Structure formats: structure tokens, C-alpha cells
Tab-separated table of C-alpha atoms and ligand atoms in Angstrom:
chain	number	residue	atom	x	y	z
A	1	UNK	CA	34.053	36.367	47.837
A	2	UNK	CA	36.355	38.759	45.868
A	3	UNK	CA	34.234	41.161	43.433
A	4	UNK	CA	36.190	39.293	40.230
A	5	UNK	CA	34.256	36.478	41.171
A	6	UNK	CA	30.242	35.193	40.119
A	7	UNK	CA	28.875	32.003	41.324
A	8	UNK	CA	27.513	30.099	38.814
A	9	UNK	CA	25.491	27.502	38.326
A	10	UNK	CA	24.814	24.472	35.901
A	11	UNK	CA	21.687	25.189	33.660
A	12	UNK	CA	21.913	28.771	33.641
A	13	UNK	CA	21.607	29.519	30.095
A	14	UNK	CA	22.006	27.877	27.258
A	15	UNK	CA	22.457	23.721	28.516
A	16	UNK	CA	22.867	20.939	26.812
A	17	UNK	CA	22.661	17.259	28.620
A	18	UNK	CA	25.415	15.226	26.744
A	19	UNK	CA	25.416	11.347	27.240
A	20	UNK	CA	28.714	11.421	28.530
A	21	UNK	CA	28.168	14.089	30.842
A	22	UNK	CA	24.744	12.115	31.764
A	23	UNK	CA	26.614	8.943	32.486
A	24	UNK	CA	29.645	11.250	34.530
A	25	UNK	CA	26.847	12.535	36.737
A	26	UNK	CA	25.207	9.177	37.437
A	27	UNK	CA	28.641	8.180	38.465
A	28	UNK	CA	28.756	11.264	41.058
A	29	UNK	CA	25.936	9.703	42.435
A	30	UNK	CA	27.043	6.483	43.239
A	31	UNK	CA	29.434	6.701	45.675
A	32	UNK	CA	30.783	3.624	45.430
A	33	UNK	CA	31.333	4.475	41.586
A	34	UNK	CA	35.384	3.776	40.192
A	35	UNK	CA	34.273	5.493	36.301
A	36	UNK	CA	34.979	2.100	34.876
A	37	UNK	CA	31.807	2.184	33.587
A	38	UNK	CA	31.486	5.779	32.242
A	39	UNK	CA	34.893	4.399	30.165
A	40	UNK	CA	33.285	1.613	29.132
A	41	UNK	CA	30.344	3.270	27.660
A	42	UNK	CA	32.521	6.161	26.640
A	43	UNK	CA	33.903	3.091	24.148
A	44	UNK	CA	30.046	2.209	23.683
A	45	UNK	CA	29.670	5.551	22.307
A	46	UNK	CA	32.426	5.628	20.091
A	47	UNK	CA	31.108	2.491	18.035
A	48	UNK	CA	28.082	3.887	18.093
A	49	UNK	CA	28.578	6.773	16.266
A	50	UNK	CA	31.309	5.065	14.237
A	51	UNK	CA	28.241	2.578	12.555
A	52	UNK	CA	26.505	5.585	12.424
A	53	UNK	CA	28.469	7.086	9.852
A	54	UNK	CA	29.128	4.062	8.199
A	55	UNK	CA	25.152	3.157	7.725
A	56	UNK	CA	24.935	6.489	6.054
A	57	UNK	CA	27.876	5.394	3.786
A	58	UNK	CA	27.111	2.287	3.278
A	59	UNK	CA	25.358	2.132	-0.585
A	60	UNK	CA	27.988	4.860	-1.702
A	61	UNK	CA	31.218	2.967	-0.090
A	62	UNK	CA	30.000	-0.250	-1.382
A	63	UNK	CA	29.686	-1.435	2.118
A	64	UNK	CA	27.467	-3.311	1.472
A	65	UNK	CA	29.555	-6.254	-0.953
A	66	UNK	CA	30.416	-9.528	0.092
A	67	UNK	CA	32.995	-9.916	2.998
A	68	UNK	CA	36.531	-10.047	1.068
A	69	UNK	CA	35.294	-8.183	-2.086
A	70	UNK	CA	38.043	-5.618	-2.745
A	71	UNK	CA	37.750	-1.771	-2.721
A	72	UNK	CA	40.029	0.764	-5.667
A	73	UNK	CA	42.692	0.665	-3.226
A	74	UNK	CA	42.436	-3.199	-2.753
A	75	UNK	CA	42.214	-3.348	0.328
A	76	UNK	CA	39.562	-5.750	1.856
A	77	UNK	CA	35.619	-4.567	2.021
A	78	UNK	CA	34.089	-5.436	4.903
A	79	UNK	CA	30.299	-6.232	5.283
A	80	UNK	CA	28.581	-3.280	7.561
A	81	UNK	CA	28.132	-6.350	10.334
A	82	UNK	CA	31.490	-7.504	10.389
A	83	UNK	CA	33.031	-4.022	10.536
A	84	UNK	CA	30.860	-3.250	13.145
A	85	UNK	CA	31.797	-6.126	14.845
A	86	UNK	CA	35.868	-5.326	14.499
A	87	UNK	CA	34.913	-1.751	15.745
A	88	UNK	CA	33.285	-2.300	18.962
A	89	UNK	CA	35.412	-5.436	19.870
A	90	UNK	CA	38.416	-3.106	19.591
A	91	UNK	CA	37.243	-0.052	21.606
A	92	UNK	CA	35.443	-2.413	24.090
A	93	UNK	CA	38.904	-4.472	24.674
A	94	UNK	CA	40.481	-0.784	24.478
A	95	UNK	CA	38.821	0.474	27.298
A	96	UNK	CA	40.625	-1.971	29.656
A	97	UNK	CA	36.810	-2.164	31.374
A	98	UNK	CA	36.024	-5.342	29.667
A	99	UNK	CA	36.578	-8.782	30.720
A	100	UNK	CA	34.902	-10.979	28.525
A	101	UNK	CA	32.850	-10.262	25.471
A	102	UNK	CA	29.997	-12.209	23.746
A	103	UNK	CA	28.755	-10.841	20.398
A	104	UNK	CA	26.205	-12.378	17.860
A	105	UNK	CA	29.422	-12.531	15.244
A	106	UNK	CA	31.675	-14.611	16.925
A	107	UNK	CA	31.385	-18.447	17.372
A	108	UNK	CA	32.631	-17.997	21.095
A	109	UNK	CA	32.805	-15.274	24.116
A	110	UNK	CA	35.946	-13.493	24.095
A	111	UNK	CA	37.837	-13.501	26.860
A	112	UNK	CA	40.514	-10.344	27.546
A	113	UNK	CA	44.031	-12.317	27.944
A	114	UNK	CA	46.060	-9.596	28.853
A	115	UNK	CA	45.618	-8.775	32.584
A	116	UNK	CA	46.487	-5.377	32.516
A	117	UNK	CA	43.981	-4.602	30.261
A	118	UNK	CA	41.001	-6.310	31.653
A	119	UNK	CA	38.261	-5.028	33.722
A	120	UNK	CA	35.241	-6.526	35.201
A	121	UNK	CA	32.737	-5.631	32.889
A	122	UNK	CA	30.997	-8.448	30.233
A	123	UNK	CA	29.451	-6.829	27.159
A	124	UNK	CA	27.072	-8.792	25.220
A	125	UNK	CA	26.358	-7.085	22.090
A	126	UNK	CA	24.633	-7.946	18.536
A	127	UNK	CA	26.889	-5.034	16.601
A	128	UNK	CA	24.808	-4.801	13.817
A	129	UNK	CA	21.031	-6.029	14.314
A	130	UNK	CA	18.357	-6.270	11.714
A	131	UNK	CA	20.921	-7.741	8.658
A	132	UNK	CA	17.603	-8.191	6.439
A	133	UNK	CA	17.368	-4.844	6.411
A	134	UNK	CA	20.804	-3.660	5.664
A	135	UNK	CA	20.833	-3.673	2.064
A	136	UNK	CA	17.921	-1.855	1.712
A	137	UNK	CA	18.488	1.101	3.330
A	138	UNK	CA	16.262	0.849	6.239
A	139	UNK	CA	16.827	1.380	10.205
A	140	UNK	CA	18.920	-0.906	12.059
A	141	UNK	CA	20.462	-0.677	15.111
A	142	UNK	CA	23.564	-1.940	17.918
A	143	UNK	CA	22.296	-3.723	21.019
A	144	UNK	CA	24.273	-4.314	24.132
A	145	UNK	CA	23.558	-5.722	27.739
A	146	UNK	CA	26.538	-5.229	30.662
A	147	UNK	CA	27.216	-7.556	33.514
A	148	UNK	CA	29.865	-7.688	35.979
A	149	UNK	CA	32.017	-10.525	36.397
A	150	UNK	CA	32.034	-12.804	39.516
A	151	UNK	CA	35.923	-12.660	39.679
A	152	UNK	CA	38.114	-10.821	37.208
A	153	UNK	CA	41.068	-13.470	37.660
A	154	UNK	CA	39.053	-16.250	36.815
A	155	UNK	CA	36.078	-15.384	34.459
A	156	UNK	CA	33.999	-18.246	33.632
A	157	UNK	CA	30.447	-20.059	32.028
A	158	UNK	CA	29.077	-19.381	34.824
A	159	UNK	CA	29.435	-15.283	34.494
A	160	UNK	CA	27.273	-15.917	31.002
A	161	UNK	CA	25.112	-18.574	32.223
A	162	UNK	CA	22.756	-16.779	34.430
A	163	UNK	CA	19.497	-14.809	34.357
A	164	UNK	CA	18.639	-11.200	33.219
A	165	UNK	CA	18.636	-10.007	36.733
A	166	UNK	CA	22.384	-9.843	36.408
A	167	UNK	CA	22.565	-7.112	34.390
A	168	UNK	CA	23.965	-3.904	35.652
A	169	UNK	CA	23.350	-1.800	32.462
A	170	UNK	CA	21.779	-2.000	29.048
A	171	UNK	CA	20.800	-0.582	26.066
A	172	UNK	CA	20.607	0.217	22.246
A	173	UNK	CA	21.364	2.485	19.294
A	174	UNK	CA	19.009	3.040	16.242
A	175	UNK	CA	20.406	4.245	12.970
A	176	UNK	CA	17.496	4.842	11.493
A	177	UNK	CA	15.925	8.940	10.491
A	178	UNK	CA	17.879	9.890	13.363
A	179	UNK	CA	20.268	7.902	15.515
A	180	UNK	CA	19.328	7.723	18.949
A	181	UNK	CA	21.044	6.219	22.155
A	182	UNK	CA	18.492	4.087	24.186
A	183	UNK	CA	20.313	3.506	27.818
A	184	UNK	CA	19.805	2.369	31.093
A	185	UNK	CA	21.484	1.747	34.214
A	186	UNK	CA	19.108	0.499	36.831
A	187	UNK	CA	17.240	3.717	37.640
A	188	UNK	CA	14.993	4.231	34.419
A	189	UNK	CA	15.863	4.959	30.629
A	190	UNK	CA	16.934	7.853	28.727
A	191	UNK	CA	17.191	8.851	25.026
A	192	UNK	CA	20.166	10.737	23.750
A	193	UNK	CA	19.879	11.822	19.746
A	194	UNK	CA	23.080	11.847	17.739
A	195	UNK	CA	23.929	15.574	17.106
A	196	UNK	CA	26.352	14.555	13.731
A	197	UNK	CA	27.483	18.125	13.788
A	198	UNK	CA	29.232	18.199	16.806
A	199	UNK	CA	29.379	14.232	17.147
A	200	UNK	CA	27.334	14.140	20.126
A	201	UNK	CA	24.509	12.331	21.825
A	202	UNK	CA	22.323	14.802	23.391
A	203	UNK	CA	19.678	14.410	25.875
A	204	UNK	CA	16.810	13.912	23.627
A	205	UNK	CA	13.852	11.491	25.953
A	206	UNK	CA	14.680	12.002	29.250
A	207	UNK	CA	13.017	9.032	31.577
A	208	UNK	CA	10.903	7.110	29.471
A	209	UNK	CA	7.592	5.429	30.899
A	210	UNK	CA	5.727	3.225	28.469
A	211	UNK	CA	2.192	4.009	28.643
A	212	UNK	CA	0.280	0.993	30.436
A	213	UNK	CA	-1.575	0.012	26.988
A	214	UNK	CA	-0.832	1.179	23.741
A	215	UNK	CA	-2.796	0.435	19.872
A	216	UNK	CA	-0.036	-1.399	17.979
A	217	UNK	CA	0.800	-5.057	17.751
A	218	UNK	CA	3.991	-6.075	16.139
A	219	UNK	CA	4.887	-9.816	14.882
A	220	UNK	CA	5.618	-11.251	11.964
A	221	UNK	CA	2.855	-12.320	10.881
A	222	UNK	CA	4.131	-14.838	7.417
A	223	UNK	CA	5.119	-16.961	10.640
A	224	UNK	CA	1.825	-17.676	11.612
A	225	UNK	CA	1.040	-21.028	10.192
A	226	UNK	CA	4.103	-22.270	12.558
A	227	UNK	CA	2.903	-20.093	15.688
A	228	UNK	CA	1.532	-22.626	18.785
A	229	UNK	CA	-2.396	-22.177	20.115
A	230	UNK	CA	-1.540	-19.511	22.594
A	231	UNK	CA	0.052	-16.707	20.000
A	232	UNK	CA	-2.273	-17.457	17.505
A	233	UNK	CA	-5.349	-16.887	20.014
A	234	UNK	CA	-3.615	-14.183	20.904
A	235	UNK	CA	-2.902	-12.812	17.249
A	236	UNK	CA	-6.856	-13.318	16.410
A	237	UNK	CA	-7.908	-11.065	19.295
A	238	UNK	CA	-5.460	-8.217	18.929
A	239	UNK	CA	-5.798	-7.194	15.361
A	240	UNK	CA	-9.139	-7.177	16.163
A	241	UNK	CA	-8.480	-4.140	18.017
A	242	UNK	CA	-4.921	-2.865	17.145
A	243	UNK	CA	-2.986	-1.560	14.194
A	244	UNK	CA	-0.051	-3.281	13.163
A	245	UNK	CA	3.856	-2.119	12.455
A	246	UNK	CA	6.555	-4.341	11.471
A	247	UNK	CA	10.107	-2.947	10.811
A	248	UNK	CA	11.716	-6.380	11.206
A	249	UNK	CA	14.524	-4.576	12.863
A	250	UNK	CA	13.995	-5.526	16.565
A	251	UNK	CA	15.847	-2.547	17.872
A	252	UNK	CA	12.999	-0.201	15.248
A	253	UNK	CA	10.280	-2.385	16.511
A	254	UNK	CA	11.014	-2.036	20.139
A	255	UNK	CA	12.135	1.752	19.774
A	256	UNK	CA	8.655	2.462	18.176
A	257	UNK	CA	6.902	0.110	21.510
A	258	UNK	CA	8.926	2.189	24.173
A	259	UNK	CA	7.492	5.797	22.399
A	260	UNK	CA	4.522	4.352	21.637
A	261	UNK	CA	3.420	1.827	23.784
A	262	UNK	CA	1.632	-1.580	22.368
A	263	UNK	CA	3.532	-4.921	21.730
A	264	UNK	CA	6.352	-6.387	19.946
A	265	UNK	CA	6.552	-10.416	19.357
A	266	UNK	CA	8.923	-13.180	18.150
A	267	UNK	CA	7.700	-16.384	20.045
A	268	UNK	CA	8.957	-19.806	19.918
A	269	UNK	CA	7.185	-21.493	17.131
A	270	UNK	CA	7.666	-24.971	15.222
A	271	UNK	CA	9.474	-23.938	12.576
A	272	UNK	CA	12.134	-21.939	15.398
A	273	UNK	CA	11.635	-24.120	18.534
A	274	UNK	CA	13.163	-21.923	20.739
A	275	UNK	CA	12.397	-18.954	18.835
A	276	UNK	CA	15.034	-17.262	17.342
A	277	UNK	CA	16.099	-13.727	19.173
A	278	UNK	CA	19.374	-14.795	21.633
A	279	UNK	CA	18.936	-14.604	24.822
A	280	UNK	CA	22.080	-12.683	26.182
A	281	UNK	CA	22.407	-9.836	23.437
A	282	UNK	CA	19.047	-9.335	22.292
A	283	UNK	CA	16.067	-10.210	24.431
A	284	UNK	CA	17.658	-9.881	27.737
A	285	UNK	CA	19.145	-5.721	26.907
A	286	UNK	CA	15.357	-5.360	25.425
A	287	UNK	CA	13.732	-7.122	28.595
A	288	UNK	CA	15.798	-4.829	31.030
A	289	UNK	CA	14.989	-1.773	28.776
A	290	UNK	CA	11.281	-2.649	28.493
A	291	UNK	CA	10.606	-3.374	32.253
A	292	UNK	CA	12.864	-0.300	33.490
A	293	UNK	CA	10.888	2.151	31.435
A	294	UNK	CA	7.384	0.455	33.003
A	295	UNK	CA	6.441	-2.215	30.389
A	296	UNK	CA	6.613	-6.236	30.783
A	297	UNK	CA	8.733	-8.703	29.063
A	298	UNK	CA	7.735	-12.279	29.166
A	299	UNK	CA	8.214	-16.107	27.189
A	300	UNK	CA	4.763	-16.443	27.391
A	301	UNK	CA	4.785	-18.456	30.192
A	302	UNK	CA	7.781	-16.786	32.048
A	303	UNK	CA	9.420	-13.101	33.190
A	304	UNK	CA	11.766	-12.837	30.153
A	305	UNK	CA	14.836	-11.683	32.807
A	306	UNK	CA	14.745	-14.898	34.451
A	307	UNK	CA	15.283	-16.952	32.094
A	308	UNK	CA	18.705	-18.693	31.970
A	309	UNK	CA	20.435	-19.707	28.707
A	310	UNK	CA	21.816	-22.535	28.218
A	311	UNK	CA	24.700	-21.632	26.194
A	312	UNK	CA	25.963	-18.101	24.718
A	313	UNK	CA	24.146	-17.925	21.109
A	314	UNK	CA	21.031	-19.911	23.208
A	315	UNK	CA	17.220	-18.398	21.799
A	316	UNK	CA	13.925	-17.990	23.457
A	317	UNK	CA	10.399	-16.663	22.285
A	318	UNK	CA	9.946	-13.065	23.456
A	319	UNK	CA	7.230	-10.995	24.109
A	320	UNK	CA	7.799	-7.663	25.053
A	321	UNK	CA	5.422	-4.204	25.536
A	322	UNK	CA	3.318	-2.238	27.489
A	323	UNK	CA	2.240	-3.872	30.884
A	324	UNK	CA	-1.161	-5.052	30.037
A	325	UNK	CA	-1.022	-5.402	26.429
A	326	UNK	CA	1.726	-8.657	27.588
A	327	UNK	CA	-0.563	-9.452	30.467
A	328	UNK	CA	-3.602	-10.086	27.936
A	329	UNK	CA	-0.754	-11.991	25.556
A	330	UNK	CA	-0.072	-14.111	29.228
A	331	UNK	CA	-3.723	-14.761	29.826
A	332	UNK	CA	-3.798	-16.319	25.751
A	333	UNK	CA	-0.712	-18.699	27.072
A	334	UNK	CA	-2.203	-19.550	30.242
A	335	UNK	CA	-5.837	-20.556	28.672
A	336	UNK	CA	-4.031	-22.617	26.008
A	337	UNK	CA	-2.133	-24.433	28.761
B	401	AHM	P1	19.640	-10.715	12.937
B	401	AHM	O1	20.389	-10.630	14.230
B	401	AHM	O2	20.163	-11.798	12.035
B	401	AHM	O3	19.514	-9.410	12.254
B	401	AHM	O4	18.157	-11.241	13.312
B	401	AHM	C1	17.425	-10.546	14.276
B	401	AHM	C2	16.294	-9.812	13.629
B	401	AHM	C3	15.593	-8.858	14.570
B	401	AHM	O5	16.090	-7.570	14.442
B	401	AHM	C4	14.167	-8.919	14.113
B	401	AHM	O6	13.280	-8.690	15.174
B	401	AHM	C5	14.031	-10.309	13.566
B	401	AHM	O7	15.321	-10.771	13.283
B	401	AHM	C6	13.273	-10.324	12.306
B	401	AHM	O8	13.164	-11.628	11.835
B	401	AHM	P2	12.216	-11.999	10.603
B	401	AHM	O9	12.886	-11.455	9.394
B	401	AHM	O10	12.177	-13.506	10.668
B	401	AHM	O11	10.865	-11.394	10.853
B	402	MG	MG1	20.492	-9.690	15.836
């Protein structure tokens, strides 16, 4: 080599692990990889840190009105969830990765008309999770869970009507103290902080593990007069030995569970007979998350990822946590049986 030149190498120095540069070198890995999914996300990423800013806006900007109130320039005020929802239907369709959409604010999955601009990707996504919490100023986050379509010329039901197992990707964004990227795609999860000077996630949690057990039980408890046998035994025995956290913000709740280890519950009851988290964009992204980084997600009776929904907004009763904190929850369903 000519004396002008030095080898170098990456993570000499100074190094910072960006998400995008995280999900570039996953891609490198895969040989098989086309980046369709790096764009994808790339768009992920963008509404991400759009909602971001917005959150932090949002009691100044008057974000948080009624849809169609009117701003000084009169033009139309969007509520934080719908905006959200414009933002990442837009960049998702954008992308020309996606093929169908399904989020919590629209009546019916979203299919991408225009040929040349459709992938093979479906993105299930609740934009703006944890709406009790909006107005009051505390964390909420964006949820999303990626599939692949059977066949790109003739996406169907059946691409949405299947089990957990499908997924090829999933993950969620808290806007809470700090805004943090909670992904996976198949081989464990990471945790990438907004940096909001530079506008970028950073490698923050590299490969999570939850630990096996953990000391905090979260569930609303106001619900328990409605709760079946089985969560209330189980209820009665764990605050017997745990403390308790409730955000009511399911991507807070489960961020805290993946640090922290313990468990987080919303199960079927009789006042929500099929509980009332949806299947495809919230417990199925949280399942995936949860069992990558070592924990168990279950109905109570059943492996949360197999279930299959029965239609796109379709509910279930989900338990999800560290491994044998959810076993001992099991054990309550299966005595009660
Ligand atoms: P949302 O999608 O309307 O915000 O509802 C989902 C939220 C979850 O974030 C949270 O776990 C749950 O609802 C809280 O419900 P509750 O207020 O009944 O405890
Ligand atoms: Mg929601």
C-alpha cells in the first residue's frame, strides 16, 4: 500500500451506533437482504421523530384541541393521534416498501393502489398509543409490527388474518423523559435514544434480556371487580409480594417490564370480553418484543403469538413479562380451569 494511505477501521475512536446504520448492517448480514426494509424503517424513523417533536409541542401548539378546531392562520388543528396517523401513513406509503397498512385510526387496512409504489411489506401500527394520557402531559408512545405479504399482486385477508409468528419485524417508540426506539428483527432487541440535537437515534440498550423474574406487577387494578377467577387469584398472590406501576400507556408499561423485568396485564374481563388491546398493532409487536428479549407473552391460557384474529381491530387479554412471573400468572389460569 502507497505511504498516503492508513487502514482504518470502524470503532476506532470516537463511534457512535446510529439506528440507521444498525439496521444497514443487519442488512449486510443477510444476504438475501434487497434494503426494502432498511427504507421502510428509514420511513419508521422519520414519524418517529416527527411525533416526537410534536408531543413536546403539543400544550404550546394547542395540539391538543378538538379535531377541526382552527389555528391563527385557520388552517385546520389536528388532534396529536390523527396527525400522527396522516404522518406515518404518508412516509410508510412513501417508501414504496409498503403494501398494505392497518392502523388503530382507520376503520379499514389500507391497501397501496398504485403498483409502482407498492412493496411487500404490511405495517400494523397504533400511531399514537396511550390517548388517556395525551392531554396530560405524560409518556406515550408509536407501536408497529411488520409482515410480509403472501403475494404483492394480490394482497388479501388472509395476509392480516394469521398468527404472530408471521411477523418479520417489530417494535416501538416512547416519547416519554427521553424518546427511545425499541426494535427488533428476529435476532434480539435493541434500544436506540433520540439524540434531538442531531435528530438521531443512537444506540442506547444494545440486546436486551429481561431478567427471568422481576418485583413489579402492572394492571389496572379499578378493573378488578370485572376480572374472571384466574387474574384475580393471580392479582391476590402477587401484590403480596410485588410492587406495583401503572403508566396506563402500554408502550411505558411494557418499556419499564423489558428494563425491569416483572409483569404487565390487560386480560379479558366481563366488562371487555375479549379484552381490549388489538391484536395486530398492539399485543402481537409487544408479544414479539417481549419473547425476543427472553420474557413470555401469553392469553392466559395461550402463547400470545399464536393467536389468530379474527378481523383487523379484533382484541384479546394479554399478559406479558418476565418468563416466570407469566408462568406463575399461567399456573393461576390453569387451577381456575
Ligand atoms: P388507546 O389505544 O386508546 O390509547 O388504548 C390503549 C391503552 C394502552 O396504552 C394501555 O395499556 C391501556 O389502553 C390502558 O387502558 P385503561 O385506561 O383502561 O387502563
Ligand atoms: Mg392503542
Amino acid at each position: 500500500m502507497s505511504n498516503e494511505f492508513e487502514s482504518v477501521q470502524v470503532g476506532h475512536g470516537e463511534d457512535l451506533m446510529t439506528l440507521t446504520r444498525w439496521v444497514i448492517a443487519q442488512q449486510q448480514h443477510a444476504p438475501e437482504a434487497t434494503g426494502d426494509l432498511t427504507l421502510l424503517l428509514t420511513a419508521i424513523q422519520f414519524g418517529c421523530k416527527f411525533v416526537a417533536s410534536k408531543v413536546k409541542q403539543a400544550g404550546l401548539i394547542n395540539l391538543l384541541g378538538l379535531t377541526g378546531a382552527a389555528n391563527v392562520q385557520g388552517e385546520d388543528v389536528k388532534k396529536l393521534d390523527v396527525l400522527a396517523n396522516d404522518i406515518f401513513r404518508n412516509a410508510l406509503i412513501a417508501s414504496g416498501k409498503a403494501c398494505i397498512l392497518v392502523s388503530e385510526e382507520d376503520e379499514k387496512a389500507m391497501v397501496i393502489q398504485d403498483h409502482g409504489q407498492r412493496g411487500k411489506y404490511i405495517v400494523t401500527f397504533d400511531p399514537l398509543d396511550g390517548s388517556s394520557n395525551i392531554d396530560c402531559g405524560v409518556s406515550i408512545g408509536t407501536i408497529f409490527g411488520i409482515f410480509k405479504v403472501e403475494d404483492t399482486e394480490n394482497p388479501s385477508m388472509k395476509d392480516l388474518i394469521r398468527s404472530g409468528r408471521h411477523l418479520i419485524a417489530a417494535g416501538y417508540c416512547m416519547y416519554g423523559s427521553y424518546c427511545e426506539m425499541i426494535l427488533s428483527v428476529g435476532n434480539g432487541v435493541n434500544g436506540f435514544t433520540l439524540d434531538p440535537a442531531i435528530g438521531e437515534f443512537i444506540m442506547t440498550h444494545p440486546n436486551i434480556v429481561m431478567p427471568p423474574r422481576g418485583k413489579i406487577y402492572s394492571v389496572n387494578e379499578g378493573n378488578y371487580k370485572y376480572f374472571n377467577e384466574a387474574s384475580k387469584k393471580y392479582v391476590d398472590q402477587v401484590k403480596q409480594k410485588y410492587s406495583a406501576r401503572y403508566v396506563g400507556s402500554m408502550v411505558s408499561d411494557i418499556h419499564r417490564t423489558l428494563l425491569y423485568g416483572g409483569i404487565f396485564g390487560y386480560p379479558a374481563d366481563s366488562k371487555s370480553k375479549k379484552g381490549k388491546l388489538r391484536i395486530l398493532y398492539e399485543v402481537f409487536p409487544m408479544a414479539y418484543l417481549i419473547e425476543q428479549a427472553g420474557g413470555k407473552a401469553s392469553t392466559g391460557t395461550q402463547n400470545a403469538l399464536d393467536i389468530i384474529p379474527e378481523h383487523i381491530h379484533d382484541r384479546s387479554g394479554i399478559w406479558l413479562g418476565s418468563k416466570e412471573d407469566v408462568e406463575e400468572l399461567e399456573a393461576c389460569y390453569k387451577a381456575c380451569a
